[in-house]
Amino acid sequence: MRPERIRSLPFRNGRLRSGQWWAAAAGVVFVCAGVAAAVRAPEPEPVSRDTPVFGIRADSVSGLYPGAVRRSRVTLLNPYPYPIVVRSVDAQVASTSRRRCRASARNLRVERFHGRLPVTVPARGRAVAGEFEVHMPGTVDDACRRATFRLTVTGTARTVGR
């Protein structure tokens, strides 16, 4: 039997992307109603039959200045009662703590991933996959110095033994 393909949640470091807030609010209402009616929490609902979701987060990056290199740790979260194998991870700049600092590759570059893939995440568990190296170019906008940057991380995974 072919393993299921898994898609990561649409989060940026634990936050919904802009434009998804209204959907989240509606979801909270439905979830609250569902929790009140249910005795036991249901299993996570897949996006489609072939693409269930899993959690993936990267640490925020701070203390940057032109030429600085830092690392952002990637943590994988498995909500299922069976293990999954994460095969790939990718990251890009999502947002910054300073209003005049644009979240772009011009101000912060996400570079090499330091980690070993694939990573098996235990049932209802978590695992650290590795770290992304991030670099602040010497040509960074002045408004970005000492800003905190958040990353959007995506990944692909498959179920183990299913």
Backbone as CSV, one residue per row, in Angstrom:
resi,resn,N_x,N_y,N_z,CA_x,CA_y,CA_z,C_x,C_y,C_z
1,MET,0.839,-1.180,0.000,0.000,0.000,0.000,0.886,1.246,0.000
2,ARG,0.534,2.222,-0.776,1.305,3.460,-0.895,1.076,4.369,0.313
3,PRO,2.167,4.915,0.913,1.989,5.812,2.063,1.278,7.101,1.677
4,GLU,0.604,7.695,2.658,-0.090,8.963,2.417,0.893,10.118,2.344
5,ARG,0.581,11.107,1.521,1.387,12.323,1.449,0.821,13.317,2.464
6,ILE,1.689,14.020,3.162,1.262,14.919,4.231,1.689,16.342,3.911
7,ARG,0.838,17.320,4.227,1.122,18.726,3.965,1.185,19.474,5.284
8,SER,2.078,20.454,5.364,2.221,21.210,6.608,1.093,22.227,6.771
9,LEU,0.870,22.638,8.019,-0.161,23.626,8.339,0.189,24.997,7.772
10,PRO,-0.810,25.817,7.438,-0.541,27.145,6.873,-0.223,28.171,7.950
11,PHE,0.786,27.917,8.750,1.154,28.822,9.827,2.498,29.463,9.566
12,ARG,2.701,30.651,10.128,4.000,31.321,10.163,4.368,31.400,11.627
13,ASN,5.257,30.503,12.047,5.688,30.518,13.453,4.497,30.558,14.407
14,GLY,3.519,29.701,14.158,2.379,29.636,15.051,1.302,30.663,14.769
15,ARG,1.458,31.478,13.739,0.459,32.504,13.408,-0.113,32.232,12.028
16,LEU,-1.417,32.513,11.890,-2.046,32.356,10.591,-1.575,33.436,9.637
17,ARG,-1.529,33.093,8.364,-1.193,34.095,7.358,-2.304,35.137,7.309
18,SER,-1.949,36.370,6.950,-2.972,37.410,6.846,-3.981,36.987,5.793
19,GLY,-5.219,37.321,5.958,-6.251,36.901,5.023,-6.924,35.606,5.472
20,GLN,-6.348,34.926,6.446,-6.952,33.699,6.944,-7.610,33.917,8.303
21,TRP,-7.570,35.144,8.818,-8.140,35.422,10.134,-9.645,35.185,10.161
22,TRP,-10.359,35.609,9.112,-11.805,35.412,9.108,-12.128,33.927,9.114
23,ALA,-11.361,33.133,8.392,-11.583,31.688,8.368,-11.270,31.081,9.733
24,ALA,-10.236,31.593,10.372,-9.865,31.097,11.698,-10.965,31.413,12.706
25,ALA,-11.529,32.627,12.624,-12.593,33.015,13.548,-13.810,32.106,13.371
26,ALA,-14.169,31.851,12.121,-15.287,30.946,11.857,-14.957,29.545,12.355
27,GLY,-13.710,29.135,12.159,-13.272,27.824,12.628,-13.341,27.703,14.132
28,VAL,-12.992,28.775,14.845,-13.049,28.758,16.309,-14.486,28.551,16.767
29,VAL,-15.433,29.213,16.116,-16.841,29.052,16.479,-17.263,27.599,16.281
30,PHE,-16.898,27.012,15.137,-17.268,25.626,14.864,-16.548,24.663,15.800
31,VAL,-15.300,24.935,16.098,-14.550,24.067,17.009,-15.161,24.109,18.394
32,CYS,-15.487,25.322,18.882,-16.104,25.442,20.210,-17.423,24.683,20.262
33,ALA,-18.226,24.797,19.219,-19.493,24.082,19.168,-19.241,22.580,19.131
34,GLY,-18.230,22.165,18.380,-17.896,20.746,18.278,-17.374,20.187,19.581
35,VAL,-16.559,20.939,20.302,-16.017,20.486,21.584,-17.144,20.337,22.597
36,ALA,-18.088,21.268,22.584,-19.206,21.191,23.517,-20.065,19.958,23.243
37,ALA,-20.167,19.552,21.978,-21.013,18.423,21.614,-20.283,17.085,21.683
38,ALA,-18.974,17.097,21.645,-18.214,15.845,21.587,-17.691,15.449,22.957
39,VAL,-17.669,14.148,23.197,-17.099,13.638,24.433,-15.594,13.460,24.251
40,ARG,-15.180,13.046,23.060,-13.784,12.762,22.757,-13.391,13.570,21.534
41,ALA,-12.186,14.162,21.559,-11.716,14.956,20.419,-11.463,14.047,19.226
42,PRO,-11.918,14.449,18.031,-11.699,13.633,16.842,-10.250,13.736,16.366
43,GLU,-9.875,12.827,15.492,-8.556,12.868,14.867,-8.480,14.111,13.972
44,PRO,-7.282,14.648,13.721,-7.146,15.797,12.828,-7.724,15.483,11.450
45,GLU,-8.421,16.439,10.892,-9.024,16.259,9.581,-8.024,16.566,8.478
46,PRO,-7.809,15.635,7.539,-6.915,15.936,6.425,-7.533,16.970,5.494
47,VAL,-6.654,17.704,4.789,-7.112,18.676,3.803,-7.863,17.938,2.708
48,SER,-7.354,16.814,2.279,-8.032,15.902,1.377,-7.627,14.507,1.813
49,ARG,-8.171,13.505,1.203,-7.855,12.141,1.603,-6.357,11.856,1.518
50,ASP,-5.668,12.449,0.563,-4.253,12.155,0.343,-3.295,13.143,0.989
51,THR,-3.787,14.232,1.598,-2.863,15.236,2.136,-3.222,15.672,3.552
52,PRO,-3.036,14.776,4.546,-3.231,15.232,5.918,-2.175,16.264,6.300
53,VAL,-2.394,17.005,7.371,-1.482,18.090,7.739,-0.678,17.745,8.990
54,PHE,0.448,18.426,9.152,1.258,18.301,10.364,1.800,19.677,10.697
55,GLY,2.266,19.863,11.922,2.780,21.162,12.356,4.268,21.286,12.109
56,ILE,4.685,22.486,11.764,6.103,22.756,11.541,6.366,24.210,11.921
57,ARG,7.392,24.450,12.744,7.693,25.796,13.245,9.181,26.086,13.137
58,ALA,9.504,27.363,13.005,10.900,27.810,13.050,11.004,28.926,14.085
59,ASP,12.097,28.933,14.830,12.325,29.995,15.812,12.497,31.337,15.112
60,SER,12.055,32.416,15.757,12.300,33.766,15.244,13.794,34.053,15.310
61,VAL,14.244,34.982,14.465,15.663,35.336,14.404,15.802,36.792,14.822
62,SER,16.677,37.064,15.803,16.862,38.432,16.282,18.341,38.718,16.496
63,GLY,18.635,39.959,16.910,20.016,40.357,17.165,20.841,40.481,15.898
64,LEU,20.188,40.860,14.811,20.869,40.926,13.514,21.423,42.309,13.218
65,TYR,22.470,42.339,12.434,23.116,43.560,11.948,23.721,43.207,10.592
66,PRO,24.102,44.182,9.766,24.647,43.876,8.436,25.820,42.900,8.517
67,GLY,25.703,41.816,7.761,26.738,40.786,7.727,26.546,39.670,8.741
68,ALA,25.564,39.789,9.637,25.350,38.779,10.682,24.765,37.496,10.106
69,VAL,25.144,36.377,10.710,24.609,35.065,10.357,24.050,34.447,11.640
70,ARG,22.812,33.962,11.579,22.172,33.311,12.718,21.523,32.021,12.222
71,ARG,21.008,31.246,13.166,20.294,30.014,12.814,18.911,30.012,13.450
72,SER,17.969,29.391,12.746,16.590,29.275,13.208,16.241,27.791,13.295
73,ARG,15.942,27.313,14.505,15.645,25.896,14.730,14.257,25.537,14.196
74,VAL,14.146,24.372,13.553,12.896,23.883,12.976,12.378,22.724,13.831
75,THR,11.128,22.860,14.313,10.489,21.826,15.127,9.285,21.276,14.373
76,LEU,9.153,19.959,14.356,8.058,19.267,13.668,7.094,18.710,14.708
77,LEU,5.784,18.827,14.451,4.749,18.373,15.387,3.818,17.399,14.670
78,ASN,3.623,16.222,15.245,2.774,15.199,14.644,1.517,15.012,15.495
79,PRO,0.328,15.406,14.996,-0.900,15.269,15.777,-1.555,13.891,15.662
80,TYR,-0.981,12.989,14.869,-1.614,11.706,14.566,-1.194,10.589,15.522
81,PRO,-2.008,9.539,15.622,-1.677,8.406,16.494,-0.725,7.407,15.824
82,TYR,-0.024,7.818,14.801,0.960,6.987,14.106,2.130,7.880,13.702
83,PRO,3.321,7.317,13.544,4.487,8.124,13.182,4.432,8.610,11.734
84,ILE,5.106,9.722,11.468,5.259,10.239,10.107,6.744,10.456,9.834
85,VAL,7.093,10.473,8.550,8.468,10.749,8.138,8.457,12.036,7.329
86,VAL,9.126,13.073,7.838,9.213,14.352,7.132,10.395,14.262,6.178
87,ARG,10.122,14.504,4.889,11.130,14.323,3.849,11.782,15.617,3.390
88,SER,11.077,16.741,3.533,11.658,18.011,3.085,11.122,19.158,3.927
89,VAL,11.924,20.205,4.047,11.506,21.450,4.696,12.065,22.609,3.877
90,ASP,11.322,23.706,3.862,11.736,24.905,3.139,11.286,26.106,3.968
91,ALA,12.006,27.210,3.848,11.653,28.401,4.633,11.841,29.663,3.814
92,GLN,11.078,30.688,4.183,11.241,32.015,3.601,10.871,33.050,4.655
93,VAL,11.321,34.274,4.449,11.042,35.352,5.395,9.548,35.669,5.345
94,ALA,8.900,35.709,6.517,7.464,35.953,6.589,7.135,37.370,7.038
95,SER,7.778,37.831,8.120,7.460,39.150,8.660,8.599,39.629,9.549
96,THR,8.497,40.913,9.943,9.512,41.499,10.820,8.827,42.246,11.961
97,SER,9.612,42.578,12.970,9.072,43.298,14.124,9.035,44.809,13.913
98,ARG,9.613,45.286,12.824,9.660,46.733,12.562,8.825,47.067,11.336
99,ARG,7.967,48.047,11.499,7.018,48.419,10.456,7.693,48.825,9.144
100,ARG,8.784,49.547,9.195,9.425,50.039,7.968,10.408,49.045,7.361
101,CYS,10.538,47.895,7.964,11.443,46.854,7.467,10.625,45.804,6.722
102,ARG,10.839,45.713,5.417,10.101,44.742,4.603,10.640,43.335,4.817
103,ALA,9.743,42.386,4.842,10.132,40.975,4.937,10.497,40.496,3.536
104,SER,11.760,40.644,3.171,12.196,40.267,1.828,13.616,39.722,1.872
105,ALA,14.017,39.058,0.791,15.370,38.506,0.681,16.412,39.619,0.631
106,ARG,15.997,40.827,0.289,16.941,41.948,0.280,17.411,42.274,1.706
107,ASN,16.539,42.034,2.682,16.852,42.355,4.070,17.287,41.156,4.909
108,LEU,16.887,39.961,4.510,17.315,38.745,5.205,17.217,37.575,4.237
109,ARG,18.298,36.826,4.111,18.317,35.664,3.220,18.281,34.383,4.046
110,VAL,17.332,33.514,3.700,17.290,32.187,4.305,18.173,31.315,3.428
111,GLU,19.209,30.759,4.031,20.185,30.000,3.253,20.112,28.516,3.590
112,ARG,21.198,27.902,3.772,21.328,26.462,3.896,20.579,25.885,5.101
113,PHE,19.996,24.693,4.893,19.369,23.945,5.979,20.420,23.010,6.569
114,HIS,20.610,23.093,7.876,21.550,22.225,8.586,20.734,21.191,9.360
115,GLY,20.649,20.001,8.828,19.895,18.933,9.477,19.893,17.711,8.588
116,ARG,19.420,16.618,9.137,19.375,15.372,8.378,17.927,15.036,8.088
117,LEU,17.638,14.868,6.828,16.306,14.448,6.402,16.455,13.108,5.690
118,PRO,15.491,12.244,5.794,14.190,12.388,6.449,14.289,12.262,7.969
119,VAL,13.262,12.796,8.648,13.160,12.733,10.108,11.850,12.031,10.458
120,THR,11.925,11.021,11.316,10.716,10.346,11.787,10.208,11.069,13.031
121,VAL,8.935,11.461,12.991,8.302,12.139,14.125,7.361,11.124,14.774
122,PRO,7.543,10.827,16.059,6.711,9.808,16.708,5.234,10.208,16.769
123,ALA,4.393,9.211,16.967,2.952,9.441,17.090,2.678,10.459,18.185
124,ARG,1.877,11.465,17.865,1.514,12.548,18.789,2.742,13.169,19.458
125,GLY,3.831,13.235,18.709,5.073,13.748,19.272,5.651,14.899,18.477
126,ARG,6.883,15.237,18.837,7.586,16.317,18.158,9.028,15.916,17.977
127,ALA,9.688,16.572,17.029,11.106,16.319,16.772,11.734,17.580,16.217
128,VAL,12.999,17.798,16.547,13.754,18.912,15.974,14.401,18.386,14.699
129,ALA,14.119,19.052,13.569,14.626,18.600,12.276,16.015,19.144,11.985
130,GLY,16.329,20.303,12.505,17.601,20.957,12.217,17.424,22.459,12.305
131,GLU,18.258,23.183,11.552,18.222,24.648,11.591,18.437,25.225,10.197
132,PHE,17.770,26.354,9.941,18.052,27.127,8.735,19.061,28.199,9.090
133,GLU,20.039,28.381,8.229,21.000,29.470,8.398,20.408,30.702,7.726
134,VAL,20.413,31.828,8.427,19.906,33.080,7.860,21.022,34.118,7.899
135,HIS,21.034,34.964,6.877,22.123,35.932,6.714,21.535,37.304,6.432
136,MET,21.990,38.320,7.165,21.576,39.692,6.891,22.644,40.320,5.998
137,PRO,22.277,40.673,4.754,23.247,41.265,3.826,23.765,42.619,4.312
138,GLY,24.913,43.015,3.819,25.497,44.311,4.157,24.708,45.474,3.594
139,THR,23.827,45.210,2.631,23.032,46.259,1.976,21.648,46.413,2.599
140,VAL,21.459,45.880,3.797,20.152,45.892,4.448,19.669,47.330,4.693
141,ASP,18.340,47.520,4.639,17.752,48.818,4.973,18.032,49.137,6.443
142,ASP,18.267,50.414,6.746,18.547,50.831,8.125,17.428,50.433,9.091
143,ALA,16.188,50.451,8.615,15.050,50.119,9.479,15.078,48.664,9.949
144,CYS,15.846,47.813,9.286,15.868,46.383,9.623,16.922,45.997,10.650
145,ARG,17.822,46.898,10.932,18.860,46.561,11.908,18.220,46.308,13.265
146,ARG,18.612,45.219,13.888,18.116,44.794,15.205,16.633,44.390,15.203
147,ALA,16.047,44.203,14.021,14.662,43.728,13.942,14.625,42.221,14.204
148,THR,13.463,41.738,14.611,13.241,40.300,14.742,12.515,39.836,13.489
149,PHE,12.999,38.763,12.880,12.404,38.216,11.667,11.736,36.885,11.988
150,ARG,10.552,36.667,11.402,9.848,35.404,11.523,9.848,34.719,10.162
151,LEU,9.938,33.400,10.180,10.004,32.621,8.951,8.732,31.809,8.757
152,THR,8.354,31.619,7.491,7.313,30.674,7.134,8.031,29.406,6.714
153,VAL,7.640,28.297,7.309,8.296,27.028,7.009,7.251,26.057,6.474
154,THR,7.579,25.363,5.408,6.707,24.344,4.830,7.489,23.046,4.733
155,GLY,6.786,21.956,4.570,7.461,20.675,4.447,6.538,19.616,3.890
156,THR,7.136,18.489,3.540,6.364,17.342,3.064,6.729,16.132,3.906
157,ALA,5.753,15.243,4.069,5.973,14.043,4.872,5.079,12.924,4.371
158,ARG,5.367,11.740,4.856,4.546,10.565,4.557,4.323,9.799,5.852
159,THR,3.263,9.006,5.857,3.017,8.174,7.024,3.997,7.008,7.029
160,VAL,4.225,6.447,8.188,5.109,5.294,8.324,4.242,4.056,8.477
161,GLY,4.480,3.059,7.651,3.788,1.787,7.783,2.298,1.822,7.563
162,ARG,1.833,2.763,6.766,0.401,2.830,6.461,0.196,2.722,4.995
